[in-house]
């Protein structure tokens, strides 16, 4: 691969990471994950 292809791959990976970070740190996603973990750890009885 040429240097330009490596640069494009790096930029794409960084952009994908930024999108994932924005999604995973949003309030809605944080609330859903917290609810799932709380429900999973809750013991009935």
GROMACS .gro file of N, CA, C and O in nm:
model
  180
    1UNK      N    1   0.083  -0.118   0.000
    1UNK     CA    2   0.000   0.000   0.000
    1UNK      C    3   0.088   0.125   0.000
    1UNK      O    4   0.196   0.125   0.056
    2UNK      N    5   0.032   0.227  -0.056
    2UNK     CA    6   0.107   0.353  -0.059
    2UNK      C    7   0.080   0.433   0.068
    2UNK      O    8  -0.010   0.402   0.147
    3UNK      N    9   0.157   0.535   0.086
    3UNK     CA   10   0.143   0.619   0.204
    3UNK      C   11   0.006   0.686   0.209
    3UNK      O   12  -0.053   0.701   0.315
    4UNK      N   13  -0.047   0.723   0.095
    4UNK     CA   14  -0.179   0.786   0.090
    4UNK      C   15  -0.286   0.691   0.139
    4UNK      O   16  -0.380   0.731   0.209
    5UNK      N   17  -0.274   0.562   0.104
    5UNK     CA   18  -0.372   0.464   0.150
    5UNK      C   19  -0.363   0.446   0.301
    5UNK      O   20  -0.465   0.433   0.369
    6UNK      N   21  -0.242   0.444   0.356
    6UNK     CA   22  -0.227   0.435   0.501
    6UNK      C   23  -0.288   0.558   0.569
    6UNK      O   24  -0.354   0.547   0.672
    7UNK      N   25  -0.266   0.675   0.512
    7UNK     CA   26  -0.320   0.798   0.569
    7UNK      C   27  -0.472   0.797   0.565
    7UNK      O   28  -0.538   0.833   0.664
    8UNK      N   29  -0.529   0.753   0.456
    8UNK     CA   30  -0.674   0.745   0.445
    8UNK      C   31  -0.731   0.645   0.544
    8UNK      O   32  -0.833   0.670   0.609
    9UNK      N   33  -0.665   0.532   0.559
    9UNK     CA   34  -0.710   0.432   0.657
    9UNK      C   35  -0.703   0.485   0.799
    9UNK      O   36  -0.793   0.460   0.881
   10UNK      N   37  -0.598   0.560   0.831
   10UNK     CA   38  -0.584   0.619   0.964
   10UNK      C   39  -0.692   0.722   0.991
   10UNK      O   40  -0.753   0.723   1.099
   11UNK      N   41  -0.719   0.807   0.894
   11UNK     CA   42  -0.823   0.909   0.910
   11UNK      C   43  -0.960   0.842   0.927
   11UNK      O   44  -1.040   0.883   1.012
   12UNK      N   45  -0.986   0.739   0.849
   12UNK     CA   46  -1.113   0.668   0.860
   12UNK      C   47  -1.129   0.603   0.996
   12UNK      O   48  -1.236   0.609   1.058
   13UNK      N   49  -1.024   0.540   1.046
   13UNK     CA   50  -1.029   0.476   1.177
   13UNK      C   51  -1.051   0.579   1.287
   13UNK      O   52  -1.129   0.555   1.380
   14UNK      N   53  -0.987   0.693   1.277
   14UNK     CA   54  -1.006   0.799   1.377
   14UNK      C   55  -1.149   0.854   1.373
   14UNK      O   56  -1.208   0.881   1.478
   15UNK      N   57  -1.203   0.871   1.256
   15UNK     CA   58  -1.340   0.920   1.243
   15UNK      C   59  -1.439   0.820   1.300
   15UNK      O   60  -1.534   0.857   1.370
   16UNK      N   61  -1.416   0.692   1.273
   16UNK     CA   62  -1.503   0.587   1.327
   16UNK      C   63  -1.496   0.585   1.479
   16UNK      O   64  -1.598   0.574   1.547
   17UNK      N   65  -1.376   0.599   1.534
   17UNK     CA   66  -1.359   0.603   1.680
   17UNK      C   67  -1.430   0.724   1.740
   17UNK      O   68  -1.492   0.715   1.847
   18UNK      N   69  -1.424   0.837   1.673
   18UNK     CA   70  -1.491   0.957   1.723
   18UNK      C   71  -1.643   0.940   1.724
   18UNK      O   72  -1.710   0.982   1.819
   19UNK      N   73  -1.697   0.878   1.620
   19UNK     CA   74  -1.841   0.853   1.616
   19UNK      C   75  -1.882   0.757   1.727
   19UNK      O   76  -1.982   0.779   1.797
   20UNK      N   77  -1.806   0.649   1.746
   20UNK     CA   78  -1.837   0.555   1.853
   20UNK      C   79  -1.830   0.622   1.990
   20UNK      O   80  -1.915   0.599   2.076
   21UNK      N   81  -1.729   0.705   2.011
   21UNK     CA   82  -1.715   0.776   2.137
   21UNK      C   83  -1.836   0.866   2.162
   21UNK      O   84  -1.890   0.870   2.272
   22UNK      N   85  -1.880   0.938   2.059
   22UNK     CA   86  -1.995   1.026   2.073
   22UNK      C   87  -2.122   0.948   2.106
   22UNK      O   88  -2.202   0.991   2.189
   23UNK      N   89  -2.139   0.833   2.042
   23UNK     CA   90  -2.257   0.751   2.068
   23UNK      C   91  -2.254   0.693   2.208
   23UNK      O   92  -2.352   0.700   2.283
   24UNK      N   93  -2.141   0.638   2.248
   24UNK     CA   94  -2.132   0.569   2.376
   24UNK      C   95  -2.130   0.663   2.495
   24UNK      O   96  -2.159   0.620   2.607
   25UNK      N   97  -2.099   0.789   2.475
   25UNK     CA   98  -2.099   0.883   2.586
   25UNK      C   99  -2.226   0.967   2.590
   25UNK      O  100  -2.238   1.055   2.675
   26UNK      N  101  -2.322   0.939   2.504
   26UNK     CA  102  -2.448   1.013   2.507
   26UNK      C  103  -2.530   0.969   2.629
   26UNK      O  104  -2.516   0.857   2.680
   27UNK      N  105  -2.615   1.057   2.676
   27UNK     CA  106  -2.695   1.029   2.795
   27UNK      C  107  -2.789   0.911   2.774
   27UNK      O  108  -2.808   0.830   2.865
   28UNK      N  109  -2.848   0.900   2.655
   28UNK     CA  110  -2.943   0.793   2.629
   28UNK      C  111  -2.875   0.656   2.638
   28UNK      O  112  -2.927   0.564   2.700
   29UNK      N  113  -2.760   0.643   2.573
   29UNK     CA  114  -2.689   0.515   2.573
   29UNK      C  115  -2.640   0.482   2.714
   29UNK      O  116  -2.650   0.369   2.759
   30UNK      N  117  -2.590   0.583   2.786
   30UNK     CA  118  -2.544   0.561   2.923
   30UNK      C  119  -2.659   0.511   3.011
   30UNK      O  120  -2.641   0.420   3.092
   31UNK      N  121  -2.779   0.570   2.995
   31UNK     CA  122  -2.894   0.526   3.074
   31UNK      C  123  -2.933   0.383   3.041
   31UNK      O  124  -2.964   0.304   3.131
   32UNK      N  125  -2.932   0.346   2.913
   32UNK     CA  126  -2.968   0.210   2.873
   32UNK      C  127  -2.867   0.108   2.927
   32UNK      O  128  -2.906   0.006   2.983
   33UNK      N  129  -2.738   0.138   2.916
   33UNK     CA  130  -2.636   0.047   2.966
   33UNK      C  131  -2.645   0.034   3.117
   33UNK      O  132  -2.637  -0.077   3.172
   34UNK      N  133  -2.668   0.144   3.188
   34UNK     CA  134  -2.683   0.140   3.333
   34UNK      C  135  -2.803   0.056   3.373
   34UNK      O  136  -2.795  -0.025   3.466
   35UNK      N  137  -2.912   0.071   3.301
   35UNK     CA  138  -3.033  -0.007   3.330
   35UNK      C  139  -3.009  -0.156   3.307
   35UNK      O  140  -3.050  -0.241   3.386
   36UNK      N  141  -2.941  -0.190   3.199
   36UNK     CA  142  -2.912  -0.332   3.169
   36UNK      C  143  -2.823  -0.393   3.277
   36UNK      O  144  -2.852  -0.502   3.326
   37UNK      N  145  -2.719  -0.321   3.316
   37UNK     CA  146  -2.628  -0.373   3.420
   37UNK      C  147  -2.701  -0.385   3.552
   37UNK      O  148  -2.686  -0.486   3.624
   38UNK      N  149  -2.781  -0.285   3.589
   38UNK     CA  150  -2.854  -0.291   3.715
   38UNK      C  151  -2.951  -0.408   3.716
   38UNK      O  152  -2.959  -0.481   3.816
   39UNK      N  153  -3.023  -0.429   3.608
   39UNK     CA  154  -3.117  -0.541   3.599
   39UNK      C  155  -3.043  -0.674   3.606
   39UNK      O  156  -3.090  -0.769   3.668
   40UNK      N  157  -2.927  -0.683   3.543
   40UNK     CA  158  -2.851  -0.808   3.542
   40UNK      C  159  -2.798  -0.841   3.681
   40UNK      O  160  -2.787  -0.959   3.716
   41UNK      N  161  -2.763  -0.741   3.759
   41UNK     CA  162  -2.704  -0.765   3.890
   41UNK      C  163  -2.808  -0.775   4.002
   41UNK      O  164  -2.773  -0.812   4.114
   42UNK      N  165  -2.931  -0.744   3.970
   42UNK     CA  166  -3.035  -0.748   4.071
   42UNK      C  167  -3.073  -0.892   4.103
   42UNK      O  168  -3.097  -0.973   4.015
   43UNK      N  169  -3.079  -0.923   4.233
   43UNK     CA  170  -3.112  -1.059   4.277
   43UNK      C  171  -3.254  -1.056   4.333
   43UNK      O  172  -3.284  -0.980   4.426
   44UNK      N  173  -3.342  -1.139   4.278
   44UNK     CA  174  -3.478  -1.149   4.328
   44UNK      C  175  -3.482  -1.242   4.448
   44UNK      O  176  -3.418  -1.345   4.450
   45UNK      N  177  -3.562  -1.204   4.545
   45UNK     CA  178  -3.579  -1.294   4.659
   45UNK      C  179  -3.531  -1.230   4.778
   45UNK      O  180  -3.512  -1.242   4.885
   0.00000   0.00000   0.00000
